[in-house]
Each structure stands twice: as structure tokens, then as C-alpha cells.
One Martini backbone bead per residue (centre of mass of N, CA, C, O) as a GRO file, in nm:
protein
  131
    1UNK     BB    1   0.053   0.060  -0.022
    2UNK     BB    2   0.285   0.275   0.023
    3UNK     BB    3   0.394   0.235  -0.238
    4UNK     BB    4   0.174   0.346  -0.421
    5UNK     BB    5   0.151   0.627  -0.301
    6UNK     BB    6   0.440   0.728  -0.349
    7UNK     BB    7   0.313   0.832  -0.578
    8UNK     BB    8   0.163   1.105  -0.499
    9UNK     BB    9   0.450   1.203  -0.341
   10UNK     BB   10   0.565   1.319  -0.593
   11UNK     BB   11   0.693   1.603  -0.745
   12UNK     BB   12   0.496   1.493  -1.032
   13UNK     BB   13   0.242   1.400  -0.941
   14UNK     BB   14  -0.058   1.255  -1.051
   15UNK     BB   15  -0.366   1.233  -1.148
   16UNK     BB   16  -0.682   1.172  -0.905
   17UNK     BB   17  -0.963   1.020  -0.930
   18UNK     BB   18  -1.285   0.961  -0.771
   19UNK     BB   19  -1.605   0.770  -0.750
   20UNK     BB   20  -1.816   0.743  -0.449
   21UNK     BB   21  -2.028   0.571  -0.297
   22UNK     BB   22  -2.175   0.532  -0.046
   23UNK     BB   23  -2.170   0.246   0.011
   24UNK     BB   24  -1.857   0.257   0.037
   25UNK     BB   25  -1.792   0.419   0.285
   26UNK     BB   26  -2.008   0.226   0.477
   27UNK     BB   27  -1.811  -0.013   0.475
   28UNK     BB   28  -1.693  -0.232   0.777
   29UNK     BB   29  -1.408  -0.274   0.734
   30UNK     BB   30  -1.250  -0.384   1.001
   31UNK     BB   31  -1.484  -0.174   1.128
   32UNK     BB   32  -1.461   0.074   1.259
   33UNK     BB   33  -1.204   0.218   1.341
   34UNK     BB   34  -1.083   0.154   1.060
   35UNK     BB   35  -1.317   0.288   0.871
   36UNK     BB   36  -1.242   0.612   1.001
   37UNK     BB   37  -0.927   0.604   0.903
   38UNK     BB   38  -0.987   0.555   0.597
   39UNK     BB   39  -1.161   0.816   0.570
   40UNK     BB   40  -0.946   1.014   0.698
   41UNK     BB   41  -0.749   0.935   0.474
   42UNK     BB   42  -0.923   1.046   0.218
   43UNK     BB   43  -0.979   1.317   0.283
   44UNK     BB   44  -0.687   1.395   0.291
   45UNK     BB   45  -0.630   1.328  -0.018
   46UNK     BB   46  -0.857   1.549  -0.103
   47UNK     BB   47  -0.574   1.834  -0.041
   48UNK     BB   48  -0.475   1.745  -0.296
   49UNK     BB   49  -0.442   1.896  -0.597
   50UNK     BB   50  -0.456   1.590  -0.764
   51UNK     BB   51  -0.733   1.489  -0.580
   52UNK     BB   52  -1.040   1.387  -0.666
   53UNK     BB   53  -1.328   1.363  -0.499
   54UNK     BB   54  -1.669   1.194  -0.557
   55UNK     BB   55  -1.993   1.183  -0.436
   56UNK     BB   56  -2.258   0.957  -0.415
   57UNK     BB   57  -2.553   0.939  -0.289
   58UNK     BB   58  -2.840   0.836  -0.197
   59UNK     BB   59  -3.019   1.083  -0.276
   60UNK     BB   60  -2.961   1.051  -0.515
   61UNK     BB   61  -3.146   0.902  -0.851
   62UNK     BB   62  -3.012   0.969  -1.152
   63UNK     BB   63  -2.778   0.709  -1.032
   64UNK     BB   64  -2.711   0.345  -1.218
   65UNK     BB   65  -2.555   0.225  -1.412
   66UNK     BB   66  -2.302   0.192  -1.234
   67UNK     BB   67  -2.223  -0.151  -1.032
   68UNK     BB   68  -1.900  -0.160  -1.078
   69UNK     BB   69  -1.621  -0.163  -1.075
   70UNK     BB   70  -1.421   0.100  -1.193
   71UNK     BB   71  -1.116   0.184  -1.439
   72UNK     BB   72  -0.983   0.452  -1.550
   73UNK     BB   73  -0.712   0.493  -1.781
   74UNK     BB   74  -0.597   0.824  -1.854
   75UNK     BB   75  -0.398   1.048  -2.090
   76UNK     BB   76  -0.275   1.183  -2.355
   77UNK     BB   77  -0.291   0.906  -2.520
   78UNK     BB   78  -0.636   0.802  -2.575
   79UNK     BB   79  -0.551   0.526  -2.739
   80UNK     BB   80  -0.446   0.393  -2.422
   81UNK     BB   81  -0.682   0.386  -2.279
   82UNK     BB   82  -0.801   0.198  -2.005
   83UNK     BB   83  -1.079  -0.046  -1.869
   84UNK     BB   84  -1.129  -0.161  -1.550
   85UNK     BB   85  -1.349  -0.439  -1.448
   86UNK     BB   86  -1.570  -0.620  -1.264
   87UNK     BB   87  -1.619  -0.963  -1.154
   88UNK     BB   88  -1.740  -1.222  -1.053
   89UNK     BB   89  -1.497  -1.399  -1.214
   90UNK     BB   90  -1.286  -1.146  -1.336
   91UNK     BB   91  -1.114  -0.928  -1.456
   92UNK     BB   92  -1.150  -0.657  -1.714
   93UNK     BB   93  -0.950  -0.532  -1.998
   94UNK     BB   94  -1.051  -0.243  -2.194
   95UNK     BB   95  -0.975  -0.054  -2.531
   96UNK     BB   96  -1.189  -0.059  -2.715
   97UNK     BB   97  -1.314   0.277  -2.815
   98UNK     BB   98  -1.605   0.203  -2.783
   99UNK     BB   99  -1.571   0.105  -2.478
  100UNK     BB  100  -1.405   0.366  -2.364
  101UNK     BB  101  -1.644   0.550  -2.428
  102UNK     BB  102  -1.890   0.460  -2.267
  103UNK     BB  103  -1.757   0.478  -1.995
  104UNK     BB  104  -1.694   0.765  -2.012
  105UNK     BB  105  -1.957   0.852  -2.036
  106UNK     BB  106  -2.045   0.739  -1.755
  107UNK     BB  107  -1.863   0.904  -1.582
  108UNK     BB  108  -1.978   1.189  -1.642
  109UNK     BB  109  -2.241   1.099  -1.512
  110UNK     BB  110  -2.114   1.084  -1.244
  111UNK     BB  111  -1.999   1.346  -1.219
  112UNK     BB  112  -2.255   1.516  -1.228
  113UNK     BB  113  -2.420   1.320  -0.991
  114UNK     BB  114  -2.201   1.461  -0.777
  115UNK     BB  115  -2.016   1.600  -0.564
  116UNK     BB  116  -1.836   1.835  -0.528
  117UNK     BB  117  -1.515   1.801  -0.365
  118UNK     BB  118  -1.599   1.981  -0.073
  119UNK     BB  119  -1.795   1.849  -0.039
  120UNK     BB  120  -1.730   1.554  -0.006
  121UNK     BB  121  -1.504   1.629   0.200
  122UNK     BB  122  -1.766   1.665   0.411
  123UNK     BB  123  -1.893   1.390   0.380
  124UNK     BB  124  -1.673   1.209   0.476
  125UNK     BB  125  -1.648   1.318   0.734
  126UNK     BB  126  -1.978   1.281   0.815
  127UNK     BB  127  -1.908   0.985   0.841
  128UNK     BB  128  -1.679   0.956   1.008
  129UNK     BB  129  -1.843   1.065   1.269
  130UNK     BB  130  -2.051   0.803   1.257
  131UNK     BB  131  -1.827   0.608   1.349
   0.00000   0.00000   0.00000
């Protein structure tokens, strides 16, 4: 874990974004007290520069299209931007234009649909305090 992270801490570290449902914060994996700390630093990481959380809540209901575990992973040269999708059975990853273009536009319909940046770790926190 520590070595991932360490991309964030370089000097000129990485664009990192992510879309996260209410219910994958609300989830107590290892606990109350784990899942406050994982929390209390998700927060923390999201007043990095580069880092950017925005969270959908359950009071949204304007978006369900994405029910799997998402990562778009894309930079500069679009042509190989690559999204990895999870499923019952294993990891997929999707690089056909097509494909990533569907994606994309689902993240973007979820980014819209999300809290902007400060309310989200407004709201990141206002779960943490209620673990």
C-alpha cells in the first residue's frame, strides 16, 4: 500500500481521480475504528492538488448505471487509455475504442451526478464522525 501511494507523494505526482457511492464508504470492512481511519485519510488525500473525490450519495437517484467496481485509466495519448471493470468471475480489461468511449461517458454522467469536490469531503468527513 505504501509503495502505491508513494506514486501521490512524488515530485511531480499524477492526476487521481474517483467517483464513490455512499454505500462503498458506509462499508465497515475491518470495523468501526478501521473504517473511521480509512476514511479520516481518504479525506486527507482528497486536499492534495491532484486528487480529487467526489462522492454520490443515496439521495441522488438520478444515477444506477454503474453497479461494478470502474477504473479508466487514461492520459495523454487517448488511444491508450484502458478501463478495468470487475465481475463475479474476474477482472476485465476493455481498451476497444468503443468500449472506453461508453465508459467514459458513464464516468462522466457519474461526475455530474456526484458532489463537487469540497462538499464530498465535507460529506466524507460527516460519515467519518458518525463511525
Amino acid at each position: 500500500m505504501f509503495r502505491r501511494q508513494s506514486v501521490l507523494d512524488r515530485e511531480d505526482p499524477p492526476e487521481f481521480g474517483a467517483i464513490v457511492h455512499e454505500a462503498a464508504l458506509r462499508m465497515r470492512v475491518g470495523g468501526r475504528k478501521v473504517a473511521r481511519e480509512q476514511l479520516q485519510h481518504l479525506a486527507e488525500a482528497t486536499e492534495r492538488p491532484n486528487v480529487t473525490v467526489q462522492v454520490i450519495p443515496f439521495a441522488i437517484d438520478r444515477f444506477i448505471d454503474i453497479t461494478q467496481t470502474v477504473l479508466y485509466a487514461g492520459g495523454v495519448v487517448p488511444q491508450l487509455d484502458t478501463v478495468h471493470i470487475d465481475t463475479p468471475i474476474r477482472g476485465l480489461c476493455l481498451d476497444a475504442a468503443a468500449d472506453v468511449h461508453r465508459y467514459r461517458l458513464q464516468l462522466d454522467v457519474a461526475r455530474q451526478a456526484s458532489l463537487e469536490p469540497a462538499e464530498s469531503r465535507g460529506f466524507i468527513h460527516h460519515i467519518a464522525r458518525d463511525m
